[in-house]
mmCIF file of C-alpha atoms in Angstrom:
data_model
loop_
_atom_site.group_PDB
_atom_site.id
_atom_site.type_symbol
_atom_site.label_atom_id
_atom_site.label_comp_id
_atom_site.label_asym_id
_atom_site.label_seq_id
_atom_site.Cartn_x
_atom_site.Cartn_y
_atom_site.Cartn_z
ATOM 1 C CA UNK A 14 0.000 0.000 0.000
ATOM 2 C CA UNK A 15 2.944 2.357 -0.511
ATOM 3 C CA UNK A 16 3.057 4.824 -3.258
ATOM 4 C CA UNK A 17 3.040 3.900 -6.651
ATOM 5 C CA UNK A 18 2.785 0.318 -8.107
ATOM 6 C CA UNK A 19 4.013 -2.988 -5.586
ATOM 7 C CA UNK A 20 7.123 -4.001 -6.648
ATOM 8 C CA UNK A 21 6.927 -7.264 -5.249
ATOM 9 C CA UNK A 22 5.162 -10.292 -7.368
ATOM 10 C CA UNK A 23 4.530 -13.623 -5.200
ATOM 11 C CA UNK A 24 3.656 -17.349 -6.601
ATOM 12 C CA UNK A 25 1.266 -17.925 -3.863
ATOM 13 C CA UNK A 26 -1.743 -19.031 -6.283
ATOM 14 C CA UNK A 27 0.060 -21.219 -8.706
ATOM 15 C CA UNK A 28 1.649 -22.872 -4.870
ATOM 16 C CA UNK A 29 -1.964 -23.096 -3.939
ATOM 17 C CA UNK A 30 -3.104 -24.854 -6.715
ATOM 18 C CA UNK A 31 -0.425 -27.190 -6.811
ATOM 19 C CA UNK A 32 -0.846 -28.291 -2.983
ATOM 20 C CA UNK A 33 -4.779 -28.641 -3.499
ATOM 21 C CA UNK A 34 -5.588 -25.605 -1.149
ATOM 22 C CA UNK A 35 -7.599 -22.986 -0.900
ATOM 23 C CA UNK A 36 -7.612 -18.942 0.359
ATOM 24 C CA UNK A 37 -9.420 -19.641 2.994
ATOM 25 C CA UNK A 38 -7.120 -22.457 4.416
ATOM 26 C CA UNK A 39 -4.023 -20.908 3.296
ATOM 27 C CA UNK A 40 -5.435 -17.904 5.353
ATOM 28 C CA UNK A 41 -6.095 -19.736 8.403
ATOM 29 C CA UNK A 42 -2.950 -21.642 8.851
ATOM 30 C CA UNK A 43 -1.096 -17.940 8.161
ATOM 31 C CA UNK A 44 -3.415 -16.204 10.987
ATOM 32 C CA UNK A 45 -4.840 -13.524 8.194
ATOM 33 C CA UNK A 46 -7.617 -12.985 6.663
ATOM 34 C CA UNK A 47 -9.444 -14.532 3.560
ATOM 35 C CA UNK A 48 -9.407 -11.303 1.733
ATOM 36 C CA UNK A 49 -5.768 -10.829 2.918
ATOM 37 C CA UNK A 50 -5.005 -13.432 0.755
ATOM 38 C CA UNK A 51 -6.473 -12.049 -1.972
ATOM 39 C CA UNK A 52 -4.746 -9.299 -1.927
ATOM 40 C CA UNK A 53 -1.949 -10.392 -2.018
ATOM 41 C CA UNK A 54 -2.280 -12.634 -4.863
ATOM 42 C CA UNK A 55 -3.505 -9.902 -6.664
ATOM 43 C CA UNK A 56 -0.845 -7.731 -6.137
ATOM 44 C CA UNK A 57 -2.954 -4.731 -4.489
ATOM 45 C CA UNK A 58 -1.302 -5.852 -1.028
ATOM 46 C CA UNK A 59 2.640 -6.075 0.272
ATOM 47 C CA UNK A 60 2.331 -8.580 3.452
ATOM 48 C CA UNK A 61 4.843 -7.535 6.260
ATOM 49 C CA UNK A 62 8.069 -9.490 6.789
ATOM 50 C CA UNK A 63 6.356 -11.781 9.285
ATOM 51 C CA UNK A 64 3.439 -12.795 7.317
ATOM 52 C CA UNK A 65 5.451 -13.794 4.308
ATOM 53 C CA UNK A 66 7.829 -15.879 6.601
ATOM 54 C CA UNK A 67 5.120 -17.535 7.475
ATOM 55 C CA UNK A 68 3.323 -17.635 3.905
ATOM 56 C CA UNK A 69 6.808 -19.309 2.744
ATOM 57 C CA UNK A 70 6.477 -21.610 5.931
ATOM 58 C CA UNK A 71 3.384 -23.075 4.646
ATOM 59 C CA UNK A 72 4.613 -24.077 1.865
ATOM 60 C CA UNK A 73 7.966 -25.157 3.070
ATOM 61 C CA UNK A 74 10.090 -22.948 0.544
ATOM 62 C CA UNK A 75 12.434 -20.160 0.887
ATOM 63 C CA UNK A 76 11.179 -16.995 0.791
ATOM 64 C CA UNK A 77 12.514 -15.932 -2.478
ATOM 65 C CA UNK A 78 10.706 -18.836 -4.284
ATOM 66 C CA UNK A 79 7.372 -16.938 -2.955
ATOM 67 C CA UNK A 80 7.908 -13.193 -3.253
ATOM 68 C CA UNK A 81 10.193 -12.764 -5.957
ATOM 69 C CA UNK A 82 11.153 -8.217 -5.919
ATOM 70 C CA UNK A 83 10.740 -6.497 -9.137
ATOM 71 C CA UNK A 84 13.044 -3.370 -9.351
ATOM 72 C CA UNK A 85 12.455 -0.360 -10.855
ATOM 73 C CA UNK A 86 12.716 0.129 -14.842
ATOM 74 C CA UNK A 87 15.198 2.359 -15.244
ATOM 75 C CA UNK B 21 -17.506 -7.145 -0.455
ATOM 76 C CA UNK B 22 -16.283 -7.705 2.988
ATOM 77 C CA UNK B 23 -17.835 -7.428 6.397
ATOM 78 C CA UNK B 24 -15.666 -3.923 6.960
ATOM 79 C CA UNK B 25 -15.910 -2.939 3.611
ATOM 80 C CA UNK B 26 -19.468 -2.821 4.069
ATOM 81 C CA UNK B 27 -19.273 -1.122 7.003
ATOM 82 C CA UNK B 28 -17.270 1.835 5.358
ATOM 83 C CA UNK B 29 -19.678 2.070 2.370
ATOM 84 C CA UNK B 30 -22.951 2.121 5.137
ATOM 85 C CA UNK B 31 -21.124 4.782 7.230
ATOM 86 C CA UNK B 32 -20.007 6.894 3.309
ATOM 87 C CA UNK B 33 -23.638 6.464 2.429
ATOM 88 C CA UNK B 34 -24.932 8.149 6.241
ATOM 89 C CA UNK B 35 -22.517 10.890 5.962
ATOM 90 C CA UNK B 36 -23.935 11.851 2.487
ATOM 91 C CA UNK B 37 -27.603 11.651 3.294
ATOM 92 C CA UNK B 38 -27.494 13.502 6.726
ATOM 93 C CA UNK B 39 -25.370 16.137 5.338
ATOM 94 C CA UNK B 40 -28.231 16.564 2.378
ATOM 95 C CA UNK B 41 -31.218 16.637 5.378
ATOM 96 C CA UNK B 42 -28.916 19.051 6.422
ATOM 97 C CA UNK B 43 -28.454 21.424 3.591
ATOM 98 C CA UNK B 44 -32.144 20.952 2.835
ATOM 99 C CA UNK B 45 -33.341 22.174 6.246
ATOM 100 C CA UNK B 46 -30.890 24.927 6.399
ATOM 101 C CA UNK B 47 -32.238 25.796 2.497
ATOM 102 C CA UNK B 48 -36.355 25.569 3.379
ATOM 103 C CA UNK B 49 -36.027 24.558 6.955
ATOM 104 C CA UNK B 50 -35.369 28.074 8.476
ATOM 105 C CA UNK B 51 -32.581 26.045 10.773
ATOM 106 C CA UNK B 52 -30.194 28.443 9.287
ATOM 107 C CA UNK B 53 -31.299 31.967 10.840
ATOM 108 C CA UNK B 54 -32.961 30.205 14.161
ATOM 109 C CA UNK B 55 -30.707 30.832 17.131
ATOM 110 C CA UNK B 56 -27.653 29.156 17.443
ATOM 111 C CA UNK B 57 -27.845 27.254 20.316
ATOM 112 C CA UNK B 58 -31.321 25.691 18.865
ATOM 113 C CA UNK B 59 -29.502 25.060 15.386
ATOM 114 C CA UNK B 60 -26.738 23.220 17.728
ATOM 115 C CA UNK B 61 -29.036 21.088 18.941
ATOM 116 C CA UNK B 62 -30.184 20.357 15.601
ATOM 117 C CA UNK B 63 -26.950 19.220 14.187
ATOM 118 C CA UNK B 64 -26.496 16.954 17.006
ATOM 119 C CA UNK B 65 -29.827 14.994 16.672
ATOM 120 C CA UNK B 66 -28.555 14.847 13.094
ATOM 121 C CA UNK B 67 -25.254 13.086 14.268
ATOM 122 C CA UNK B 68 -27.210 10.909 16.679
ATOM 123 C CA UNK B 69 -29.782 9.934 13.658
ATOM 124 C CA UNK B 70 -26.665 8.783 11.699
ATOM 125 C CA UNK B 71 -25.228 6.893 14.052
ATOM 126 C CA UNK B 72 -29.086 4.985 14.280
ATOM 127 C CA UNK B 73 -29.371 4.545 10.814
ATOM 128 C CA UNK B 74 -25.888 2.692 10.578
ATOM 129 C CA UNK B 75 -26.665 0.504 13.330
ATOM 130 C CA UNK B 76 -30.097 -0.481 11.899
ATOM 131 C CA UNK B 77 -28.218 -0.427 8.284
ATOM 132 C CA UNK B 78 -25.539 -2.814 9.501
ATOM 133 C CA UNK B 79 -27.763 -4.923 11.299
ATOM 134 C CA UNK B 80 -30.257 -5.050 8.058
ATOM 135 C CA UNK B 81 -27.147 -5.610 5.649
ATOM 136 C CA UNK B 82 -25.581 -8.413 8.263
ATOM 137 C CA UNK B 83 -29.149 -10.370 7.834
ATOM 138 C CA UNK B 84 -29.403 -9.893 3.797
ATOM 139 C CA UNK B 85 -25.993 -10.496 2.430
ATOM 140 C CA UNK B 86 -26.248 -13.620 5.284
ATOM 141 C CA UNK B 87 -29.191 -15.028 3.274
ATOM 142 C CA UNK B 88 -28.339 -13.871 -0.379
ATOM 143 C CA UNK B 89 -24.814 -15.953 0.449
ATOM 144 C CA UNK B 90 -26.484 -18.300 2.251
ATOM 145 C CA UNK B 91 -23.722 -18.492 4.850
ATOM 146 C CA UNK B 92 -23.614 -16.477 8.116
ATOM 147 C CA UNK B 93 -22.555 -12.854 7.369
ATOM 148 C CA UNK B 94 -19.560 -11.535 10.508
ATOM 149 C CA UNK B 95 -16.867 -9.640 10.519
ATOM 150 C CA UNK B 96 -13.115 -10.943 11.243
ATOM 151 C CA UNK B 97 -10.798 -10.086 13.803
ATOM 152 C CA UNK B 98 -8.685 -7.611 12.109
ATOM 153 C CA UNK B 99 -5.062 -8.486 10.693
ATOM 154 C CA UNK B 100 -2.599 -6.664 9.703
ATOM 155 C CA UNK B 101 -4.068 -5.330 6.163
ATOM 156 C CA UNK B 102 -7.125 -4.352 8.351
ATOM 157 C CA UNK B 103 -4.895 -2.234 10.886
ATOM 158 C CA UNK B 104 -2.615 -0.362 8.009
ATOM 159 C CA UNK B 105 -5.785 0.150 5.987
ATOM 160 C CA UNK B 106 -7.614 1.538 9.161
ATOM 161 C CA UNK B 107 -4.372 3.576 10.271
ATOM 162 C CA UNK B 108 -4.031 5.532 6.777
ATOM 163 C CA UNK B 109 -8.272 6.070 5.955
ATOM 164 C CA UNK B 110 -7.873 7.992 9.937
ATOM 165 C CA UNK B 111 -4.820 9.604 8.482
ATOM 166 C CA UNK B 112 -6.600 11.157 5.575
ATOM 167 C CA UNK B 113 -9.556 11.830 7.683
ATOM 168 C CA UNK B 114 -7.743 13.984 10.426
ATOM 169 C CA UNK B 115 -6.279 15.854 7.216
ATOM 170 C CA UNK B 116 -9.864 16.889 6.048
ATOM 171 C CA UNK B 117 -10.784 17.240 9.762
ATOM 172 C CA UNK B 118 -7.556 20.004 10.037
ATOM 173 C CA UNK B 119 -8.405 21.675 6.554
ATOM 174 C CA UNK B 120 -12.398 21.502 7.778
ATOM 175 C CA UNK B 121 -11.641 22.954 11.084
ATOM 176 C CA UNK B 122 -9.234 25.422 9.583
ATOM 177 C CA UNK B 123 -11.943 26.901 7.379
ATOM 178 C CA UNK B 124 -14.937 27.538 10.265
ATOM 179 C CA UNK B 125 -12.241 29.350 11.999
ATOM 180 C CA UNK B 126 -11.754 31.468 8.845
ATOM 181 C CA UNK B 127 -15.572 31.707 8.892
ATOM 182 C CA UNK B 128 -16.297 33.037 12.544
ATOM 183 C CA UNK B 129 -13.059 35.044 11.668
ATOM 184 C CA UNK B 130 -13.247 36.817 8.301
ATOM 185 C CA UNK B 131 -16.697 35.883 7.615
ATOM 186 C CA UNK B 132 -20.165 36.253 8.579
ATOM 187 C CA UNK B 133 -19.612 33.647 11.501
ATOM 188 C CA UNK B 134 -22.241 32.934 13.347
ATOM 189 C CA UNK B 135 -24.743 29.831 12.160
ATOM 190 C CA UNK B 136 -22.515 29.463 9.696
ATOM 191 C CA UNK B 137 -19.481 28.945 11.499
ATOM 192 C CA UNK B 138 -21.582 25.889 12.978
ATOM 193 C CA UNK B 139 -22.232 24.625 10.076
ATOM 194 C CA UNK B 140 -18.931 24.775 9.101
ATOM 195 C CA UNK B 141 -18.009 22.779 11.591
ATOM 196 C CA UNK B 142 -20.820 20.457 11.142
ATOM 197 C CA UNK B 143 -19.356 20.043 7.611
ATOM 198 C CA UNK B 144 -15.934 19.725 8.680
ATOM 199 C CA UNK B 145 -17.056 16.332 10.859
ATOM 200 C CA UNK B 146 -19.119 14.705 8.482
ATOM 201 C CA UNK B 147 -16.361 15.506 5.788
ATOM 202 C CA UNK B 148 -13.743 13.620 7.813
ATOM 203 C CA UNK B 149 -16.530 10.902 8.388
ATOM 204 C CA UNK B 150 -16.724 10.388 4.393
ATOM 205 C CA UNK B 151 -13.280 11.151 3.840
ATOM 206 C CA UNK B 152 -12.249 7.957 6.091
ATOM 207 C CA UNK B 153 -15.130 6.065 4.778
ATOM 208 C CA UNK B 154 -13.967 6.399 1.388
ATOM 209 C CA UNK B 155 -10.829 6.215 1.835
ATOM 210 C CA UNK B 156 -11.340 2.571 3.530
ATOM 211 C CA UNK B 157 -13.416 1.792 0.376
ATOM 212 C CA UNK B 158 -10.541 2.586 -1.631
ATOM 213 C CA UNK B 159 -7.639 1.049 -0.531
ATOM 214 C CA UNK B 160 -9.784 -2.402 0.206
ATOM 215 C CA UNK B 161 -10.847 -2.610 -3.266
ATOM 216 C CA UNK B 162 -8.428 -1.062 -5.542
ATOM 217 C CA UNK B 163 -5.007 -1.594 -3.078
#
């Protein structure tokens, strides 16, 4: 939610899909919310360092394999 | 739509529609040269109407989105999205609160002041009402 576009793209739904679980779950075992989740995968929300630890927990990866940082075109 | 993003649009939706009944009573009404302390105590049932009508709005809302889902409609504890989304709509509404306040002083000081001056500052609250309303609105749906 800072200014400008997020800069940060995340795998989250295509890691979903592949593990057979939904936003809702996903949600729960992070301790957000539903629409949280959303967000995120959409891109219109950057989770704090704690809830993408845990987001990357879930899916037992390291956290560059789930938020991946796009830098600015210069 | 979520629980709280409901909530925001009911409370935009109060704000609008009480400051209308306000502008129409202080057009046709004759609020606007009756004495100040009884135009005071106008405004305030006006504020205490608006909180009524959300409460009866929420309550109506909770029951049909509950059936038209078919699920039980409730809001979540809050996370973190909810607390940095809540933390910048009241940053944006104490902004429109300062600019509202800062323009019924300029009223009572430059300007004809009096009634108006109240309604100023009537304006200036229900302004930073809609202001965080919206602004809740906005950064739930578009980020």
């Amino acid at each position: 939610m800072g200014k400008g576009e997020p800069h940060i793209d995340n795998t989250i739904r295509l890691l979903r899909f592949g593990r057979d679980m939904t936003q809702a779950e996903l949600a729960e075992m992070v301790g957000v919310t539903r629409q949280t989740i959303v967000a995120i995968e959409q891109n219109k929300y950057s989770p704090s360092l704690e809830v993408a630890f845990r987001i990357a927990a879930v899916f037992k990866l390291p956290l560059g394999e789930v938020f991946q940082y796009r830098p600015d075109e210069a | 739509m979520s629980y709280k993003e409901w909530n925001a649009g009911i409370l935009l939706v109060a704000s609008l529609l009480i400051s209308a009944w306000v502008a129409y009573d202080a057009t046709y009404g004759g609020t606007f040269v009756a004495p100040m302390s009884h135009l005071a105590q106008t405004l305030i049932y006006a504020i205490l109407i608006s909180i009524g009508f959300n409460i009866v709005a929420v309550i109506v809302v909770t029951i049909v989105v509950g059936i038209a889902r078919r699920e039980q409609f409730k809001d979540e504890r809050a996370d973190e999205r909810d607390r940095a989304v809540a933390a910048k709509s009241m940053r944006n509404a104490y902004f429109a609160l300062s600019i509202g306040g800062a323009a019924t002083l300029a009223v009572l000081a430059w300007g004809p002041g009096g009634n108006l001056g109240v309604y100023a500052l009537f304006a200036a609250l229900m302004l930073a009402n809609a202001t965080d309303s919206a602004s809740r609105l906005y950064y739930y749906r578009v980020g």
